[in-house]
Tab-separated table of C-alpha atoms in Angstrom:
chain	number	residue	atom	x	y	z
A	1073	MET	CA	117.466	28.254	142.100
A	1074	ARG	CA	117.932	24.950	143.916
A	1075	PRO	CA	116.123	23.760	147.068
A	1076	PHE	CA	117.755	23.365	150.461
A	1077	ARG	CA	119.907	20.279	150.866
A	1078	SER	CA	119.079	17.833	153.613
A	1079	THR	CA	122.075	19.163	155.586
A	1080	GLY	CA	120.417	22.578	155.775
A	1081	VAL	CA	123.084	24.158	153.545
A	1082	ILE	CA	121.857	26.096	150.488
A	1083	ALA	CA	123.030	24.544	147.241
A	1084	SER	CA	125.397	26.539	145.063
A	1085	LYS	CA	123.786	28.642	142.400
A	1086	VAL	CA	123.859	27.353	138.841
A	1087	LYS	CA	126.637	28.719	136.633
A	1088	LEU	CA	125.707	31.048	133.789
A	1089	SER	CA	127.893	32.119	130.876
A	1090	VAL	CA	127.128	35.755	129.997
A	1091	LEU	CA	127.867	37.053	126.509
A	1092	ASP	CA	127.513	40.775	125.789
A	1093	LEU	CA	127.373	41.298	122.021
A	1094	ARG	CA	127.097	45.079	121.990
A	1095	GLY	CA	129.660	46.417	119.569
A	1096	SER	CA	130.429	42.930	118.248
A	1097	GLY	CA	129.477	43.778	114.670
A	1098	LEU	CA	127.327	40.661	114.414
A	1099	SER	CA	124.344	40.935	112.103
A	1100	ALA	CA	120.852	39.671	112.845
A	1101	VAL	CA	121.367	36.455	110.899
A	1102	GLU	CA	124.755	35.868	112.551
A	1103	ARG	CA	123.233	36.348	115.998
A	1104	LEU	CA	120.608	33.706	115.220
A	1105	CYS	CA	123.258	31.316	113.860
A	1106	LEU	CA	125.302	31.763	117.028
A	1107	GLU	CA	122.340	31.206	119.339
A	1108	GLU	CA	121.315	27.947	117.705
A	1109	SER	CA	124.862	26.642	117.813
A	1110	LEU	CA	125.183	27.442	121.530
A	1111	LEU	CA	121.880	25.670	122.161
A	1112	ARG	CA	122.769	22.538	120.187
A	1113	HIS	CA	126.537	22.220	120.473
A	1114	ASP	CA	127.404	23.492	123.946
A	1115	SER	CA	126.451	22.255	127.409
A	1116	ARG	CA	126.539	25.540	129.338
A	1117	ASN	CA	123.697	27.784	130.469
A	1118	TRP	CA	123.818	31.102	128.649
A	1119	ALA	CA	122.563	34.665	128.870
A	1120	VAL	CA	123.249	36.615	125.687
A	1121	ILE	CA	122.400	40.280	125.197
A	1122	GLY	CA	123.180	42.805	122.506
A	1123	THR	CA	122.166	45.058	119.653
A	1124	HIS	CA	122.901	44.098	116.066
A	1125	GLU	CA	123.377	45.237	112.512
A	1126	PRO	CA	120.217	44.492	110.536
A	1127	VAL	CA	121.951	43.393	107.324
A	1128	VAL	CA	125.744	43.924	107.427
A	1129	ASN	CA	127.554	40.671	108.262
A	1130	ARG	CA	130.876	40.219	110.018
A	1131	TYR	CA	131.468	36.493	109.493
A	1132	LEU	CA	129.038	35.345	106.813
A	1133	HIS	CA	130.170	35.992	103.260
A	1134	ASN	CA	128.526	35.754	99.859
A	1135	ILE	CA	125.076	34.817	101.129
A	1136	PRO	CA	122.794	34.674	98.089
A	1137	LEU	CA	120.159	37.382	98.429
A	1138	PRO	CA	116.723	37.210	96.802
A	1139	GLN	CA	116.342	38.941	93.465
A	1140	TYR	CA	113.960	41.530	94.882
A	1141	ILE	CA	116.777	42.762	97.146
A	1142	GLU	CA	119.474	42.616	94.469
A	1143	SER	CA	117.327	44.646	92.107
A	1144	SER	CA	116.130	47.200	94.664
A	1145	LYS	CA	117.265	50.707	93.710
A	1146	ASP	CA	116.535	52.261	97.092
A	1147	ARG	CA	116.893	49.429	99.556
A	1148	ASN	CA	115.782	49.889	103.161
A	1149	ALA	CA	118.732	48.421	105.056
A	1150	SER	CA	117.758	50.048	108.361
A	1151	CYS	CA	115.776	47.032	109.549
A	1152	VAL	CA	115.324	43.294	109.179
A	1153	ILE	CA	112.129	41.269	109.431
A	1154	VAL	CA	112.434	38.035	111.431
A	1155	MET	CA	109.707	35.410	111.198
A	1156	GLY	CA	109.133	32.286	113.266
A	1157	ILE	CA	110.065	29.016	111.635
A	1158	GLY	CA	106.447	28.340	110.682
A	1159	GLY	CA	105.606	31.878	109.548
A	1160	LYS	CA	103.907	32.483	106.197
A	1161	PRO	CA	104.911	35.766	104.533
A	1162	ASN	CA	101.629	36.263	102.691
A	1163	ASP	CA	99.729	36.079	105.982
A	1164	LEU	CA	102.067	38.198	108.076
A	1165	LEU	CA	103.680	40.788	105.801
A	1166	ASP	CA	102.811	43.492	103.321
A	1167	VAL	CA	104.794	41.487	100.793
A	1168	GLU	CA	104.603	44.003	97.951
A	1169	GLN	CA	105.914	46.847	100.121
A	1170	VAL	CA	108.652	44.649	101.590
A	1171	LYS	CA	109.787	43.697	98.087
A	1172	LYS	CA	109.564	47.269	96.814
A	1173	ASP	CA	111.769	48.489	99.674
A	1174	GLY	CA	114.195	45.558	99.427
A	1175	VAL	CA	113.849	44.577	103.087
A	1176	LEU	CA	115.662	41.443	104.217
A	1177	VAL	CA	113.369	38.754	105.659
A	1178	LEU	CA	114.678	35.895	107.790
A	1179	LYS	CA	113.119	32.765	109.226
A	1180	ARG	CA	114.669	31.944	112.569
A	1181	PHE	CA	115.056	28.460	114.042
A	1182	SER	CA	112.497	29.083	116.804
A	1183	GLY	CA	108.722	29.423	116.764
A	1184	GLY	CA	106.696	32.490	117.650
A	1185	GLY	CA	105.561	35.481	115.654
A	1186	THR	CA	107.111	38.075	113.355
A	1187	VAL	CA	109.187	41.067	114.463
A	1188	VAL	CA	110.868	44.031	112.806
A	1189	LEU	CA	114.279	44.772	114.299
A	1190	ASP	CA	116.750	47.601	113.843
A	1191	HIS	CA	119.939	48.967	115.419
A	1192	SER	CA	118.101	49.964	118.605
A	1193	SER	CA	116.410	46.616	119.289
A	1194	ILE	CA	117.810	44.864	122.362
A	1195	TRP	CA	118.117	41.104	121.897
A	1196	THR	CA	118.175	38.845	124.954
A	1197	THR	CA	118.618	35.089	124.921
A	1198	LEU	CA	118.447	32.626	127.803
A	1199	ILE	CA	119.648	29.058	127.264
A	1200	GLY	CA	118.953	26.587	130.062
A	1201	ARG	CA	119.961	22.982	130.606
A	1202	THR	CA	117.292	20.799	132.167
A	1203	GLU	CA	119.715	19.094	134.551
A	1204	ASP	CA	120.725	22.501	135.942
A	1205	ILE	CA	117.326	24.243	135.968
A	1206	ALA	CA	115.207	21.253	136.859
A	1207	ASP	CA	112.274	23.282	138.210
A	1208	VAL	CA	111.400	24.624	134.737
A	1209	GLN	CA	109.308	22.276	132.614
A	1210	THR	CA	110.524	22.165	129.025
A	1211	TYR	CA	107.433	23.645	127.410
A	1212	PRO	CA	107.007	27.225	126.135
A	1213	GLN	CA	104.571	28.410	128.788
A	1214	PRO	CA	106.575	27.296	131.862
A	1215	ILE	CA	109.744	28.713	130.299
A	1216	MET	CA	108.074	32.072	129.681
A	1217	THR	CA	106.585	32.158	133.172
A	1218	TRP	CA	109.979	31.383	134.738
A	1219	SER	CA	111.728	34.024	132.640
A	1220	ALA	CA	109.148	36.656	133.562
A	1221	GLU	CA	109.217	35.846	137.266
A	1222	LYS	CA	112.940	35.282	137.751
A	1223	ILE	CA	114.642	37.465	135.152
A	1224	PHE	CA	112.549	40.100	133.415
A	1225	GLY	CA	110.181	41.064	136.214
A	1226	PRO	CA	113.224	41.883	138.348
A	1227	THR	CA	114.938	43.534	135.357
A	1228	PHE	CA	112.113	46.028	134.989
A	1229	SER	CA	111.900	46.616	138.716
A	1230	ILE	CA	115.598	47.493	138.643
A	1231	LEU	CA	114.986	49.830	135.703
A	1232	ASN	CA	112.263	51.534	137.697
A	1233	ARG	CA	114.625	52.024	140.627
A	1234	MET	CA	117.128	53.605	138.264
A	1235	ARG	CA	114.696	56.416	137.627
A	1236	GLU	CA	114.748	59.311	140.076
A	1237	ALA	CA	111.663	59.161	142.238
A	1238	PRO	CA	110.605	59.427	145.888
A	1239	ASN	CA	109.880	56.253	147.784
A	1240	LEU	CA	106.307	55.182	147.218
A	1241	PRO	CA	104.278	52.344	148.734
A	1242	LYS	CA	104.884	48.929	147.251
A	1243	LYS	CA	102.288	47.512	144.929
A	1244	ARG	CA	101.587	44.080	143.587
A	1245	SER	CA	102.217	43.432	139.906
A	1246	THR	CA	99.861	41.217	137.972
A	1247	MET	CA	101.477	38.750	135.630
A	1248	VAL	CA	99.022	37.495	133.055
A	1249	VAL	CA	99.687	34.264	131.190
A	1250	ASP	CA	97.032	33.511	128.619
A	1251	THR	CA	96.679	31.514	125.440
A	1252	LYS	CA	97.701	33.284	122.253
A	1253	SER	CA	100.374	35.486	120.756
A	1254	CYS	CA	100.805	36.999	117.326
A	1255	GLY	CA	101.176	33.952	115.101
A	1256	ALA	CA	101.494	31.465	117.975
A	1257	GLU	CA	99.213	29.604	120.327
A	1258	ASN	CA	99.902	28.019	123.722
A	1259	SER	CA	97.907	26.971	126.747
A	1260	GLY	CA	98.387	29.009	129.894
A	1261	LYS	CA	96.963	30.513	133.048
A	1262	VAL	CA	96.787	33.750	135.014
A	1263	LEU	CA	99.310	34.478	137.750
A	1264	THR	CA	99.340	37.323	140.245
A	1265	LEU	CA	102.592	37.567	142.129
A	1266	PRO	CA	104.589	40.165	144.036
A	1267	LEU	CA	107.594	41.453	142.132
A	1268	PRO	CA	110.507	43.299	143.750
A	1269	SER	CA	109.903	46.842	144.992
A	1270	ASP	CA	108.899	49.149	142.161
A	1271	PRO	CA	108.993	52.759	143.350
A	1272	LEU	CA	107.446	54.107	140.135
A	1273	SER	CA	104.659	51.555	139.763
A	1274	ASN	CA	102.052	54.330	139.883
A	1275	VAL	CA	103.813	56.129	136.984
A	1276	VAL	CA	105.351	53.382	134.865
A	1277	PRO	CA	102.887	50.724	133.631
A	1278	ASN	CA	103.411	47.378	135.333
A	1279	PHE	CA	105.549	44.773	133.620
A	1280	ALA	CA	103.635	41.597	132.801
A	1281	LEU	CA	103.757	38.443	130.757
A	1282	ARG	CA	100.553	38.895	128.819
A	1283	GLU	CA	99.673	35.747	126.909
A	1284	ASN	CA	103.018	35.209	125.099
A	1285	ASP	CA	104.224	38.826	125.139
A	1286	TYR	CA	106.083	41.034	127.557
A	1287	VAL	CA	104.038	44.181	128.084
A	1288	LEU	CA	103.988	47.404	130.035
A	1289	GLY	CA	100.356	47.976	130.843
A	1290	GLU	CA	98.396	47.144	127.707
A	1291	ARG	CA	101.237	47.663	125.249
A	1292	LYS	CA	103.773	45.161	123.977
A	1293	MET	CA	107.482	45.946	124.130
A	1294	GLY	CA	108.970	42.449	123.921
A	1295	GLY	CA	108.177	39.473	121.708
A	1296	ASN	CA	109.215	35.970	122.780
A	1297	ALA	CA	110.025	32.687	121.076
A	1298	GLN	CA	111.424	29.345	122.212
A	1299	SER	CA	113.354	26.412	120.839
A	1300	ILE	CA	113.426	23.172	122.823
A	1301	VAL	CA	115.936	20.363	122.319
A	1302	LYS	CA	116.869	17.253	124.218
A	1303	GLY	CA	118.373	18.350	127.504
A	1304	GLY	CA	117.785	22.069	127.093
A	1305	TRP	CA	115.803	25.034	125.863
A	1306	LEU	CA	116.274	28.509	124.467
A	1307	HIS	CA	114.113	31.558	125.166
A	1308	HIS	CA	114.838	34.726	123.216
A	1309	THR	CA	113.232	38.128	123.257
A	1310	SER	CA	113.509	41.281	121.177
A	1311	PHE	CA	112.886	44.411	123.248
A	1312	LEU	CA	111.792	47.568	121.435
A	1313	TRP	CA	113.955	50.315	122.847
A	1314	ASP	CA	113.010	52.451	119.862
A	1315	TYR	CA	111.716	51.907	116.332
A	1316	ASP	CA	110.687	53.636	113.127
A	1317	GLN	CA	106.916	53.423	112.733
A	1318	GLN	CA	107.253	53.152	108.952
A	1319	ASN	CA	109.206	49.922	109.403
A	1320	MET	CA	106.428	48.467	111.539
A	1321	ASP	CA	104.028	49.055	108.663
A	1322	TYR	CA	105.639	46.104	106.870
A	1323	LEU	CA	103.723	43.854	109.275
A	1324	SER	CA	100.135	42.834	108.610
A	1325	LEU	CA	97.572	42.345	111.336
A	1326	PRO	CA	97.911	38.590	112.004
A	1327	SER	CA	94.824	36.414	112.022
A	1328	LYS	CA	96.019	34.711	115.212
A	1329	ARG	CA	96.679	37.426	117.747
A	1330	PRO	CA	96.385	37.816	121.518
A	1331	ALA	CA	92.988	38.675	122.914
A	1332	TYR	CA	94.371	41.712	124.741
A	1333	ARG	CA	95.487	43.207	121.411
A	1334	GLY	CA	92.108	43.011	119.728
A	1335	ASP	CA	92.209	44.824	116.378
A	1336	ARG	CA	94.689	47.476	117.444
A	1337	LYS	CA	97.199	48.545	114.816
A	1338	HIS	CA	100.889	48.396	115.610
A	1339	ASP	CA	101.180	52.038	116.638
A	1340	ASP	CA	98.403	51.519	119.204
A	1341	PHE	CA	99.706	48.125	120.330
A	1342	LEU	CA	103.464	48.655	120.727
A	1343	VAL	CA	105.411	50.895	123.080
A	1344	ARG	CA	108.990	52.130	122.898
A	1345	LEU	CA	110.964	51.529	126.069
A	1346	SER	CA	112.727	54.831	125.402
A	1347	SER	CA	109.389	56.605	125.844
A	1348	VAL	CA	108.731	54.880	129.176
A	1349	TYR	CA	112.294	55.412	130.437
A	1350	PRO	CA	113.259	58.691	128.740
A	1351	ASN	CA	116.112	59.410	131.134
A	1352	LEU	CA	117.708	55.974	130.689
A	1353	LYS	CA	119.769	54.426	127.907
A	1354	PRO	CA	120.103	50.853	126.619
A	1355	GLU	CA	123.218	50.517	128.769
A	1356	GLN	CA	121.012	50.689	131.851
A	1357	PHE	CA	118.772	47.962	130.467
A	1358	VAL	CA	121.821	45.739	130.012
A	1359	ALA	CA	122.983	46.507	133.551
A	1360	ALA	CA	119.536	45.691	134.967
A	1361	PHE	CA	119.380	42.432	133.012
A	1362	ASN	CA	122.836	41.425	134.228
A	1363	GLU	CA	121.918	42.254	137.823
A	1364	ALA	CA	118.777	40.112	137.616
A	1365	CYS	CA	120.785	37.222	136.168
A	1366	ASN	CA	123.369	37.536	138.943
A	1367	VAL	CA	120.668	37.073	141.560
A	1368	GLN	CA	119.590	33.743	140.062
A	1369	PHE	CA	122.941	32.427	138.840
A	1370	THR	CA	126.662	32.536	139.378
A	1371	ALA	CA	127.523	34.533	136.268
A	1372	GLU	CA	130.774	34.447	134.329
A	1373	ASN	CA	131.501	36.761	131.409
A	1374	VAL	CA	132.501	35.074	128.162
A	1375	LYS	CA	134.233	36.728	125.215
A	1376	LEU	CA	132.860	36.581	121.691
A	1377	GLN	CA	135.684	34.463	120.329
A	1378	GLU	CA	135.008	31.732	122.887
A	1379	ALA	CA	131.389	31.604	121.753
A	1380	ILE	CA	132.314	31.717	118.065
A	1381	ALA	CA	134.599	28.726	118.667
A	1382	VAL	CA	131.460	26.710	119.437
A	1383	VAL	CA	130.132	27.564	115.976
A	1384	GLY	CA	133.397	26.915	114.166
A	1385	ASP	CA	133.030	27.923	110.525
A	1386	MET	CA	129.895	30.069	110.541
A	1387	ASN	CA	129.574	29.942	106.773
A	1388	ALA	CA	129.597	26.128	106.817
A	1389	TRP	CA	127.092	26.110	109.704
A	1390	PHE	CA	124.723	28.542	107.991
A	1391	ASN	CA	124.886	26.694	104.675
A	1392	GLY	CA	124.565	23.326	106.404
A	1393	LYS	CA	122.408	22.349	109.372
A	1394	CYS	CA	121.558	25.807	110.717
A	1395	ARG	CA	117.793	26.293	110.505
A	1396	THR	CA	117.820	30.088	110.165
A	1397	THR	CA	117.279	30.988	106.510
A	1398	VAL	CA	116.865	33.957	104.180
A	1399	VAL	CA	113.296	34.121	102.848
A	1400	ASN	CA	112.828	34.550	99.098
A	1401	LEU	CA	109.553	36.404	98.604
């Protein structure tokens, strides 16, 4: 991470606190509350990964739910819709169907587009402090480019090596950074860079940062969003290990969408990681992510209770200054 010192000795790698939330029982809204608290109230660099309950909370109690959910006779509790802080439901959702099915809708504290998440979605969060990761400019595009080059490009190369395959010639992977994402807009550029050896690159579509999305080939499998504060930044991603196509139908085709998507519907635009890596499980994704983080940082595992201590009373935080909210349609 750091350059050579004048003495010729390589500087120590930056410390990273790693929090694995698989099996934690945290819901989607609790995960978002925790992330924002770690960003704003802690000084460490973090890597957080996990899968989460869409609607069942562990710490938050008696959250008022919108009437359309309370009155739903056959509520769909298998998923949760998460919008960026500036998202407009009427522009991004099939509001009538969402209300009819009693689907919970959240607005997170970060920007970006709208995602539908369920039990199989893999959440990753990177929190960096500018004094520790000084080579990353605190703007969305440089953060995304850094994350793709240093963390997720290697993560997917490791996943590819986990598949059984003969050794094949190395190829170059093209990383595309463009200007728009679903519901978001940023300036960018195009990068072509060599990623670590990928023995299945002629079988598995290449990983790329395409505009503001992580893609395999021409299909999106990871949506990104950022939150930037004084002295630090947060970059989180939801990876689609699997999903129910009917749940994706809650999303409308956004008016602002990446050029590479065109007018493709969700089933032509998205790809399940489980279909690309049919012989792997989410556990292997977590292992690959951790391995990539260990290359860049000196990682230290942190237990949930240590992270929750940063939040304190989660109910008071959610009902107070936390910017993640339940949307009343």
